[in-house]
Amino acid sequence: MKTTRQTPWPLLALTGLVTLFLLAPMLLSIMAGLVENYSVGIRSGLTLRWLQEVWDNYGNTVGASLLLALLCVLGNLLIGVPCAYALARSPSRWARLLEELLTLPVAIPGLASALALILLYGTLQGFRQSLAFILVGHMVFTLPFMVRTVASAFQKDELRALEEAARSLGAGFAQRFIGVLVPAVLPAIVAGSLMVFTLSVGEFNLTWMLHTPLTRTLPVGLADSYASMRIEVGSAYTLVFLMVILPVLWGLQAIGSLIEKHHGT
Amino acid sequence: MRHGGFAPSRTMLLACAAPAVAFFTAFWLLPAALLMALPARQGWATYAAVLTHGRYLQSLLQTLGLSAVVTLSTLVLGALVGITLARQRFRGQQLLLSLLTLPLSFPGVIVGFFIILLGGRQGVVADLMESLGAGRTTFAYGLAGLFIAYLYFSLPRAIATYTGAARAMDPQLEEAARSLGASRWQVARDVWIPELGPTTLACGAIVFATAMGAFGTAFTLSTKFEVLPITIYNEFTNYANFALAASLSVTLGLITWLVLWMARRASGRAAW
């Protein structure tokens, strides 16, 4: 589309500078994780030995984070999707209150939620020292994202008509829910799941308080490596984080444009 | 009854919401209630500790000030860049936008590390300054480093928000204003600012709330400029002062929630 309006050059320059500011650290960090010696730079040669060192020292944190994120998605699918349906269909004030309450863990800092969990459950040793302790923290934090994404898909008018048609044909509630409603909102469910997954993998503010030496996640390991390892190892570890998160983000973007194409105006 | 008269029974809806309600009550509502009640055990004055103790008050004021300045800078820069990007058409634009929003999914510790790569002892800025003969300057571990780090994780949200909002705007409004002879400044004042007002409010609130609660970034930079999340963390871990940590957390949570709530009331939309 060609128009007569032109962007003044200072705006273009500013945009370039901000772009550089946001992208340069990523590139720097990727480079630093792959070179032999960071202070010498690219000239010192490329190597995978820092990645190897990350794998030896922190490999288990990658597995822990992936497992945690998967369980978090699964748990929030089980409790979040039915809840989203209830919120989308209920006209009552209680439903609005619940919606409001569910978003509180996002509105207040993760540190506070984590402290609260520790104060109430910190003395239950078996629970405190297991991955389940971090899991419940991640689940309360990500639940509103799942619920909100899916609830807005359930609200579509044509879905009500579809549901009524299924009922008039004699389908029971469970049959309608699993056979008609869930497939109809599947893109939203997938989008919600990917969102929950990325949030869980990247969560630090809650996790740092909730973790124990035996339940370290990827961001917890990152913090540890930044504090105690050389800059190349920290960078290589950051690269590992990027490799975990990027495919999920691309998936999220793809599903986003799919939804837009189907329901967009 | 709305929408064709079909509604599932109340019992069914209750049954659908019950698991989430039970989970949320057990792992957030009850713990949060305990957190709010805890300071009372050491006397009601504990709730006001943030105002009566010089050190805590200073930490709170520093956090508020830093977050406010970061929010304003982010909104100005984000609006200019976001709108500029929305008005350009170039190849790879979508890719660039998704790269620019990548930091939204980074934990705060990574942002802290990025600032160390830029302004730390081995940072690029130190290298650059040295080659210019100005000595190895570092800025990562002080207020400047924190400010730049907060800017780093806030800007992507603002850029994405403004790009989206600017694309959704009706171009005819601007064309109409132009054809009536409005200057560029008048267009900005009369068309852009009113159109983008609610977006700005919502985005500003979430940027502010995120900055207030940011823990990982300050933790990585282990900066001398103390912010409230670090104060809370120290009280809890280093001094085992649970009642005080709880009191400060309640204060912090109340501020972020209130800001988000007011912005939503005023702008009529959720912040995220």
Coordinates of C-alpha atoms in Angstrom, one line a residue:
Chain A
M1 CA 0.0 0.0 0.0
K2 CA 1.5 3.3 -1.1
T3 CA 0.4 6.4 0.7
T4 CA 1.7 10.0 0.8
R5 CA 2.5 9.9 4.5
Q6 CA 6.2 9.6 5.2
T7 CA 7.9 8.7 8.4
P8 CA 10.3 11.3 9.7
W9 CA 13.9 10.1 9.8
P10 CA 14.4 10.6 13.6
L11 CA 11.6 8.1 14.2
L12 CA 13.3 5.6 11.9
A13 CA 16.6 6.1 13.6
L14 CA 15.0 5.6 17.0
T15 CA 13.3 2.4 15.8
G16 CA 16.7 1.2 14.6
L17 CA 18.4 2.0 17.9
V18 CA 15.7 0.3 20.0
T19 CA 15.8 -2.8 17.7
L20 CA 19.5 -2.9 18.2
F21 CA 19.1 -2.6 21.9
L22 CA 16.7 -5.5 22.1
L23 CA 18.5 -7.8 19.6
A24 CA 22.1 -7.2 20.3
P25 CA 22.2 -8.9 23.8
M26 CA 20.6 -12.0 22.3
L27 CA 23.2 -12.2 19.5
L28 CA 26.0 -11.5 21.9
S29 CA 24.9 -14.2 24.2
I30 CA 24.5 -16.7 21.4
M31 CA 28.0 -15.9 20.2
A32 CA 29.5 -15.9 23.7
G33 CA 28.2 -19.4 24.3
L34 CA 29.8 -20.8 21.1
V35 CA 33.3 -19.2 21.2
E36 CA 36.4 -20.6 22.8
N37 CA 37.1 -17.5 24.8
Y38 CA 34.7 -14.6 25.1
S39 CA 37.2 -11.9 25.9
V40 CA 39.1 -12.8 22.7
G41 CA 35.9 -13.1 20.7
I42 CA 35.2 -15.0 17.5
R43 CA 38.9 -15.1 16.6
S44 CA 39.5 -17.7 19.4
G45 CA 37.4 -20.2 17.4
L46 CA 34.1 -21.8 17.7
T47 CA 33.4 -24.7 20.2
L48 CA 30.6 -26.8 21.6
R49 CA 32.5 -27.5 24.8
W50 CA 30.5 -24.9 26.8
L51 CA 27.3 -26.5 25.7
Q52 CA 28.8 -29.8 26.8
E53 CA 29.7 -28.4 30.2
V54 CA 26.2 -27.0 30.6
W55 CA 24.8 -30.4 29.8
D56 CA 27.0 -32.1 32.3
N57 CA 26.3 -29.6 35.1
Y58 CA 22.7 -28.6 34.4
G59 CA 21.3 -31.2 32.0
N60 CA 18.8 -32.4 34.6
T61 CA 17.3 -28.9 35.0
V62 CA 16.2 -29.1 31.3
G63 CA 14.4 -32.4 31.9
A64 CA 12.9 -31.0 35.2
S65 CA 11.6 -27.9 33.5
L66 CA 10.1 -29.8 30.5
L67 CA 8.4 -32.3 32.8
L68 CA 7.1 -29.5 35.0
A69 CA 5.7 -27.5 32.1
L70 CA 4.0 -30.6 30.7
L71 CA 2.4 -31.4 34.0
C72 CA 1.4 -27.8 34.4
V73 CA -0.3 -27.9 31.0
L74 CA -2.0 -31.2 31.8
G75 CA -3.2 -30.1 35.2
N76 CA -4.6 -26.8 33.8
L77 CA -6.3 -28.6 31.0
L78 CA -8.1 -30.8 33.5
I79 CA -9.2 -28.1 35.8
G80 CA -9.1 -25.1 33.5
V81 CA -11.1 -26.1 30.5
P82 CA -14.2 -27.1 32.5
C83 CA -13.9 -24.0 34.6
A84 CA -13.6 -21.9 31.4
Y85 CA -16.9 -23.5 30.2
A86 CA -18.6 -22.7 33.5
L87 CA -17.4 -19.1 33.4
A88 CA -18.5 -18.7 29.7
R89 CA -22.0 -20.0 30.4
S90 CA -22.8 -18.7 33.8
P91 CA -24.4 -15.2 34.0
S92 CA -24.1 -15.1 37.9
R93 CA -22.1 -12.6 39.9
W94 CA -20.2 -15.4 41.5
A95 CA -18.7 -16.4 38.2
R96 CA -17.4 -12.8 37.7
L97 CA -16.0 -12.9 41.2
L98 CA -14.2 -16.2 40.5
E99 CA -12.8 -14.8 37.2
E100 CA -11.5 -11.8 39.2
L101 CA -10.0 -14.0 41.9
L102 CA -8.3 -16.3 39.5
T103 CA -6.3 -13.5 38.0
L104 CA -4.9 -12.3 41.3
P105 CA -1.8 -14.6 41.2
V106 CA -0.8 -12.7 37.9
A107 CA -1.6 -9.3 39.3
I108 CA 0.5 -9.6 42.5
P109 CA 4.2 -10.4 42.3
G110 CA 5.2 -14.1 42.2
L111 CA 7.5 -13.6 45.2
A112 CA 4.4 -13.0 47.4
S113 CA 2.5 -16.0 46.1
A114 CA 5.6 -18.2 46.7
L115 CA 6.0 -16.9 50.3
A116 CA 2.4 -17.6 50.9
L117 CA 2.8 -21.2 49.7
I118 CA 5.9 -21.7 51.9
L119 CA 4.2 -20.3 55.0
L120 CA 1.2 -22.7 54.7
Y121 CA 2.9 -25.8 53.3
G122 CA 6.6 -25.3 54.0
T123 CA 6.5 -27.8 56.9
L124 CA 5.1 -30.7 54.9
Q125 CA 8.5 -32.0 54.1
G126 CA 7.5 -34.6 51.5
F127 CA 5.5 -32.0 49.5
R128 CA 8.0 -29.1 50.1
Q129 CA 10.9 -31.1 48.7
S130 CA 9.1 -32.5 45.6
L131 CA 8.6 -31.0 42.2
A132 CA 4.9 -31.0 43.0
F133 CA 5.5 -27.9 45.3
I134 CA 6.8 -25.9 42.3
L135 CA 4.0 -27.4 40.1
V136 CA 1.2 -26.0 42.2
G137 CA 2.9 -22.6 42.2
H138 CA 3.2 -22.7 38.4
M139 CA -0.4 -23.9 38.1
V140 CA -2.0 -21.1 40.1
F141 CA 0.1 -18.6 38.1
T142 CA -0.7 -20.0 34.7
L143 CA -4.4 -21.0 35.3
P144 CA -5.9 -17.6 34.4
F145 CA -4.2 -17.7 31.0
M146 CA -5.7 -21.1 30.1
V147 CA -9.1 -20.2 31.5
R148 CA -9.3 -16.8 29.8
T149 CA -8.2 -18.0 26.4
V150 CA -10.6 -21.0 26.4
A151 CA -13.5 -19.1 27.9
S152 CA -13.5 -16.5 25.2
A153 CA -13.7 -19.3 22.6
F154 CA -16.6 -21.0 24.5
Q155 CA -18.5 -17.7 24.4
K156 CA -19.1 -17.8 20.7
D157 CA -22.8 -17.8 19.9
E158 CA -22.6 -20.5 17.2
L159 CA -21.2 -22.8 19.8
R160 CA -24.3 -22.4 21.9
A161 CA -26.5 -23.3 19.0
L162 CA -24.3 -26.3 18.3
E163 CA -24.5 -27.4 21.9
E164 CA -28.3 -27.1 21.9
A165 CA -28.5 -29.1 18.6
A166 CA -26.4 -31.9 20.2
R167 CA -28.6 -31.9 23.2
S168 CA -31.8 -32.0 21.2
L169 CA -30.4 -35.1 19.5
G170 CA -30.1 -36.7 22.9
A171 CA -26.4 -36.3 23.7
G172 CA -25.7 -36.2 27.4
F173 CA -23.5 -33.5 29.0
A174 CA -20.3 -35.5 29.0
Q175 CA -20.9 -36.5 25.3
R176 CA -21.6 -32.9 24.3
F177 CA -18.6 -31.6 26.2
I178 CA -16.1 -34.2 24.9
G179 CA -17.6 -34.8 21.5
V180 CA -18.8 -31.3 20.4
L181 CA -17.5 -28.5 22.6
V182 CA -13.9 -29.4 23.1
P183 CA -13.2 -30.1 19.4
A184 CA -14.9 -26.8 18.5
V185 CA -12.6 -24.8 20.8
L186 CA -9.5 -26.9 20.2
P187 CA -7.4 -24.1 18.6
A188 CA -7.9 -22.0 21.8
I189 CA -7.1 -25.0 24.0
V190 CA -3.8 -25.5 22.1
A191 CA -3.0 -21.8 22.2
G192 CA -3.7 -21.8 26.0
S193 CA -1.5 -24.9 26.5
L194 CA 1.4 -23.4 24.6
M195 CA 1.1 -20.2 26.6
V196 CA 1.0 -22.1 29.9
F197 CA 4.0 -24.1 28.7
T198 CA 6.2 -21.1 27.9
L199 CA 5.2 -19.3 31.1
S200 CA 6.1 -22.4 33.2
V201 CA 9.5 -22.9 31.5
G202 CA 10.5 -19.3 32.0
E203 CA 9.1 -18.8 35.5
F204 CA 11.7 -17.6 38.0
N205 CA 10.2 -15.3 40.6
L206 CA 8.0 -18.0 42.2
T207 CA 10.4 -20.9 41.4
W208 CA 13.5 -19.5 43.1
M209 CA 11.6 -19.4 46.4
L210 CA 9.9 -22.8 45.9
H211 CA 12.9 -24.8 44.6
T212 CA 15.2 -27.1 46.7
P213 CA 18.7 -28.3 45.7
L214 CA 17.0 -31.4 44.3
T215 CA 14.2 -29.6 42.4
R216 CA 16.1 -27.2 40.2
T217 CA 14.4 -25.9 37.1
L218 CA 16.1 -24.3 34.0
P219 CA 15.8 -20.7 35.2
V220 CA 17.0 -21.6 38.6
G221 CA 20.0 -23.3 37.1
L222 CA 20.5 -20.2 34.9
A223 CA 20.7 -18.0 38.0
D224 CA 23.2 -20.3 39.5
S225 CA 25.4 -20.4 36.4
Y226 CA 25.4 -16.6 36.1
A227 CA 26.5 -16.3 39.6
S228 CA 29.2 -19.0 39.7
M229 CA 30.3 -20.0 36.2
R230 CA 32.3 -18.3 33.5
I231 CA 30.5 -16.0 31.1
E232 CA 30.8 -18.6 28.2
V233 CA 28.9 -21.2 30.3
G234 CA 26.2 -18.8 31.3
S235 CA 25.8 -17.9 27.6
A236 CA 25.7 -21.5 26.4
Y237 CA 23.0 -22.2 29.0
T238 CA 21.0 -19.2 27.8
L239 CA 21.3 -20.7 24.3
V240 CA 19.8 -24.0 25.7
F241 CA 16.9 -22.0 27.1
L242 CA 16.3 -20.4 23.7
M243 CA 16.3 -23.7 22.0
V244 CA 13.7 -25.0 24.4
I245 CA 11.4 -22.0 24.2
L246 CA 11.6 -21.0 20.5
P247 CA 9.8 -24.0 19.0
V248 CA 6.9 -23.5 21.4
L249 CA 6.7 -19.8 20.6
W250 CA 6.6 -20.5 16.9
G251 CA 3.9 -23.0 17.5
L252 CA 2.0 -20.4 19.5
Q253 CA 2.3 -17.9 16.7
A254 CA 1.2 -20.4 14.1
I255 CA -1.9 -21.3 16.0
G256 CA -2.6 -17.6 16.6
S257 CA -2.7 -16.8 12.9
L258 CA -4.7 -20.0 12.3
I259 CA -7.4 -18.8 14.8
E260 CA -7.3 -15.3 13.3
K261 CA -7.9 -16.8 9.8
H262 CA -10.8 -18.8 11.0
H263 CA -12.5 -16.3 13.2
G264 CA -11.0 -13.0 12.1
T265 CA -13.0 -10.3 10.5
Chain B
M1 CA -32.5 -15.7 28.8
R2 CA -29.9 -14.8 26.3
H3 CA -28.8 -16.3 23.0
G4 CA -31.4 -18.7 21.9
G5 CA -32.5 -19.6 25.4
F6 CA -30.1 -22.6 25.9
A7 CA -28.2 -22.7 29.2
P8 CA -26.8 -25.7 31.0
S9 CA -28.0 -26.4 34.5
R10 CA -26.6 -24.7 37.5
T11 CA -25.4 -28.0 39.0
M12 CA -23.5 -28.8 35.8
L13 CA -21.8 -25.4 35.8
L14 CA -20.9 -25.8 39.5
A15 CA -19.5 -29.2 38.9
C16 CA -17.4 -27.8 36.0
A17 CA -16.0 -25.0 38.1
A18 CA -15.5 -27.1 41.3
P19 CA -12.0 -28.6 40.6
A20 CA -10.5 -25.3 39.7
V21 CA -12.1 -23.6 42.7
A22 CA -10.9 -26.3 45.1
F23 CA -7.4 -26.2 43.6
F24 CA -7.2 -22.4 43.7
T25 CA -8.6 -22.2 47.3
A26 CA -6.0 -24.8 48.5
F27 CA -3.0 -23.4 46.8
W28 CA -3.6 -19.7 46.5
L29 CA -6.5 -18.3 48.6
L30 CA -5.7 -20.1 51.8
P31 CA -1.9 -19.4 51.6
A32 CA -2.6 -15.8 50.7
A33 CA -5.0 -15.4 53.6
L34 CA -2.3 -16.8 55.9
L35 CA 0.3 -14.4 54.4
M36 CA -2.1 -11.5 55.1
A37 CA -2.8 -12.6 58.6
L38 CA 0.8 -13.4 59.6
P39 CA 2.1 -9.9 60.4
A40 CA -0.8 -9.5 63.0
R41 CA 0.9 -12.0 65.2
Q42 CA 3.7 -9.6 65.9
G43 CA 1.3 -6.7 66.5
W44 CA -0.7 -4.6 64.1
A45 CA 2.3 -2.2 63.8
T46 CA 4.0 -4.8 61.6
Y47 CA 1.7 -3.9 58.8
A48 CA 3.0 -0.4 58.8
A49 CA 6.6 -1.4 59.0
V50 CA 7.2 -0.3 55.4
L51 CA 6.2 3.2 56.4
T52 CA 7.8 3.4 59.9
H53 CA 11.2 1.8 59.2
G54 CA 13.5 4.1 57.3
R55 CA 15.2 1.3 55.4
Y56 CA 12.0 -0.3 54.2
L57 CA 10.5 3.0 53.3
Q58 CA 13.5 3.9 51.3
S59 CA 13.4 0.5 49.4
L60 CA 9.7 1.1 48.7
L61 CA 10.3 4.7 47.4
Q62 CA 13.2 3.6 45.3
T63 CA 11.1 0.8 43.7
L64 CA 8.2 3.1 43.1
G65 CA 10.4 5.8 41.6
L66 CA 12.3 3.3 39.4
S67 CA 9.1 1.7 38.2
A68 CA 7.5 5.0 37.4
V69 CA 10.4 6.3 35.4
V70 CA 10.7 2.9 33.6
T71 CA 7.0 3.0 32.8
L72 CA 7.1 6.5 31.4
S73 CA 10.2 5.8 29.3
T74 CA 8.8 2.6 28.0
L75 CA 5.5 4.2 27.0
V76 CA 7.2 7.0 25.1
L77 CA 9.8 4.8 23.4
G78 CA 7.3 1.9 22.8
A79 CA 4.7 4.2 21.3
L80 CA 7.1 5.9 18.9
V81 CA 8.7 2.6 17.8
G82 CA 5.4 0.6 17.7
I83 CA 3.6 3.2 15.6
T84 CA 6.6 3.6 13.3
L85 CA 6.7 -0.2 12.8
A86 CA 3.0 -0.4 12.2
R87 CA 3.2 2.3 9.4
Q88 CA 6.1 0.7 7.5
R89 CA 5.7 -2.1 5.0
F90 CA 8.9 -4.1 4.5
R91 CA 10.0 -7.7 4.0
G92 CA 10.6 -9.6 7.2
Q93 CA 8.4 -7.2 9.2
Q94 CA 6.6 -10.1 10.9
L95 CA 9.8 -11.8 11.7
L96 CA 11.3 -8.6 13.2
L97 CA 8.2 -8.1 15.3
S98 CA 8.3 -11.6 16.7
L99 CA 12.1 -11.2 17.5
L100 CA 11.3 -8.0 19.3
T101 CA 8.7 -9.6 21.4
L102 CA 10.9 -12.6 22.2
P103 CA 12.1 -11.1 25.6
L104 CA 8.5 -11.4 26.9
S105 CA 9.1 -15.0 27.5
F106 CA 12.5 -14.7 29.1
P107 CA 12.9 -15.1 32.9
G108 CA 14.2 -12.0 34.6
V109 CA 17.5 -13.6 35.3
I110 CA 18.3 -13.7 31.6
V111 CA 17.6 -10.0 31.2
G112 CA 20.0 -9.4 34.1
F113 CA 22.6 -11.5 32.4
F114 CA 22.1 -9.6 29.1
I115 CA 22.8 -6.3 31.0
I116 CA 26.0 -7.9 32.3
L117 CA 27.0 -8.8 28.8
L118 CA 26.4 -5.1 27.8
G119 CA 27.6 -3.2 30.8
G120 CA 29.5 -5.6 33.0
R121 CA 33.2 -5.9 33.7
Q122 CA 33.6 -8.0 30.5
G123 CA 30.8 -6.1 28.7
V124 CA 30.8 -4.6 25.2
V125 CA 30.5 -1.1 26.5
A126 CA 33.6 -1.6 28.6
D127 CA 35.5 -2.8 25.5
L128 CA 34.2 0.1 23.4
M129 CA 35.1 2.7 26.0
E130 CA 38.6 1.2 26.4
S131 CA 39.3 1.2 22.7
L132 CA 38.3 4.9 22.8
G133 CA 40.8 5.4 25.5
A134 CA 38.1 6.3 28.2
G135 CA 38.8 3.3 30.5
R136 CA 36.6 0.3 31.2
T137 CA 33.3 1.7 32.3
T138 CA 30.7 -0.6 33.9
F139 CA 27.1 0.3 34.6
A140 CA 25.5 -3.1 35.1
Y141 CA 25.6 -3.2 38.8
G142 CA 24.0 0.1 39.8
L143 CA 20.9 2.1 39.2
A144 CA 21.7 2.6 35.5
G145 CA 22.0 -1.1 34.9
L146 CA 18.6 -1.8 36.7
F147 CA 16.9 0.9 34.6
I148 CA 18.2 -0.4 31.3
A149 CA 17.3 -4.0 32.4
Y150 CA 13.8 -3.0 33.3
L151 CA 13.5 -1.1 30.0
Y152 CA 14.7 -4.3 28.2
F153 CA 11.9 -6.4 29.5
S154 CA 9.2 -3.7 29.3
L155 CA 9.8 -2.4 25.8
P156 CA 8.7 -5.6 23.9
R157 CA 5.3 -5.4 25.6
A158 CA 4.8 -1.8 24.7
I159 CA 6.1 -2.2 21.1
A160 CA 3.7 -5.1 20.5
T161 CA 0.8 -3.3 22.1
Y162 CA 1.2 -0.1 20.1
T163 CA 1.9 -1.9 16.8
G164 CA -1.3 -3.8 17.3
A165 CA -3.3 -0.8 18.3
A166 CA -1.9 1.4 15.5
R167 CA -2.7 -1.3 12.9
A168 CA -6.3 -1.6 14.3
M169 CA -6.8 2.1 14.0
D170 CA -9.1 3.5 11.3
P171 CA -6.8 5.1 8.7
Q172 CA -9.7 7.2 7.5
L173 CA -9.7 9.3 10.7
E174 CA -6.2 10.4 9.9
E175 CA -6.9 11.0 6.2
A176 CA -9.9 13.0 7.2
A177 CA -7.9 15.1 9.6
R178 CA -5.2 15.6 6.9
S179 CA -7.7 16.6 4.2
L180 CA -9.0 19.2 6.6
G181 CA -5.5 20.7 6.7
A182 CA -4.4 19.4 10.0
S183 CA -0.6 19.5 10.6
R184 CA 1.4 16.5 11.7
W185 CA 1.3 17.7 15.3
Q186 CA -2.4 18.3 15.2
V187 CA -3.0 14.8 13.8
A188 CA -0.9 13.4 16.6
R189 CA -2.8 15.4 19.2
D190 CA -6.3 15.0 17.9
V191 CA -6.3 11.6 16.3
W192 CA -3.5 9.5 17.7
I193 CA -3.5 10.4 21.4
P194 CA -7.3 10.0 22.0
E195 CA -7.3 6.7 20.0
L196 CA -4.4 5.3 21.9
G197 CA -5.3 6.6 25.3
P198 CA -6.9 3.4 26.7
T199 CA -4.1 1.3 25.3
T200 CA -1.6 3.5 27.0
L201 CA -3.3 3.3 30.3
A202 CA -3.6 -0.5 30.2
C203 CA -0.1 -1.0 28.9
G204 CA 1.4 1.5 31.4
A205 CA -0.3 -0.3 34.3
I206 CA 1.1 -3.7 33.4
V207 CA 4.5 -2.3 32.8
F208 CA 4.5 -0.6 36.1
A209 CA 3.2 -3.7 38.0
T210 CA 5.8 -5.9 36.3
A211 CA 8.6 -3.5 37.2
M212 CA 7.4 -3.3 40.8
G213 CA 7.5 -7.1 41.2
A214 CA 10.5 -7.9 39.1
F215 CA 12.8 -10.1 41.2
G216 CA 15.0 -12.2 38.9
T217 CA 16.6 -9.2 37.2
A218 CA 17.7 -7.4 40.3
F219 CA 18.7 -10.7 41.8
T220 CA 21.1 -11.4 38.9
L221 CA 22.6 -8.0 38.9
S222 CA 22.9 -8.1 42.8
T223 CA 22.7 -4.4 42.6
K224 CA 23.5 -1.9 45.3
F225 CA 20.3 -0.1 44.6
E226 CA 17.8 -2.1 46.7
V227 CA 14.3 -2.8 45.3
L228 CA 11.4 -4.1 47.4
P229 CA 11.4 -7.7 46.0
I230 CA 15.0 -8.0 47.0
T231 CA 14.3 -6.5 50.5
I232 CA 11.5 -9.1 51.0
Y233 CA 13.8 -11.9 49.8
N234 CA 16.5 -10.9 52.2
E235 CA 14.1 -10.5 55.2
F236 CA 12.8 -14.0 54.5
T237 CA 15.9 -15.9 53.6
N238 CA 18.7 -14.2 55.4
Y239 CA 17.0 -12.9 58.5
A240 CA 14.1 -15.5 58.8
N241 CA 11.9 -12.5 59.5
F242 CA 8.7 -14.1 58.2
A243 CA 6.2 -11.6 59.6
L244 CA 8.0 -8.7 58.1
A245 CA 8.5 -10.4 54.7
A246 CA 4.8 -11.1 54.7
S247 CA 3.9 -7.5 55.6
L248 CA 6.2 -6.1 52.8
S249 CA 4.7 -8.7 50.3
V250 CA 1.2 -7.6 51.2
T251 CA 2.2 -4.0 50.6
L252 CA 3.8 -4.8 47.3
G253 CA 0.9 -7.0 46.2
L254 CA -1.6 -4.4 47.2
I255 CA 0.1 -1.7 45.1
T256 CA 0.4 -3.8 41.9
W257 CA -3.1 -5.1 42.2
L258 CA -4.5 -1.6 42.8
V259 CA -2.7 -0.1 39.8
L260 CA -3.9 -2.8 37.5
W261 CA -7.4 -2.5 38.9
M262 CA -7.6 1.3 38.5
A263 CA -6.2 1.2 35.0
R264 CA -8.9 -1.4 34.1
R265 CA -11.6 0.7 35.6
A266 CA -10.4 3.8 33.8
S267 CA -9.7 2.2 30.4
G268 CA -12.4 -0.4 30.3
R269 CA -10.0 -3.2 29.3
A270 CA -7.8 -5.8 30.9
A271 CA -4.1 -5.1 31.0
W272 CA -3.0 -8.4 29.7

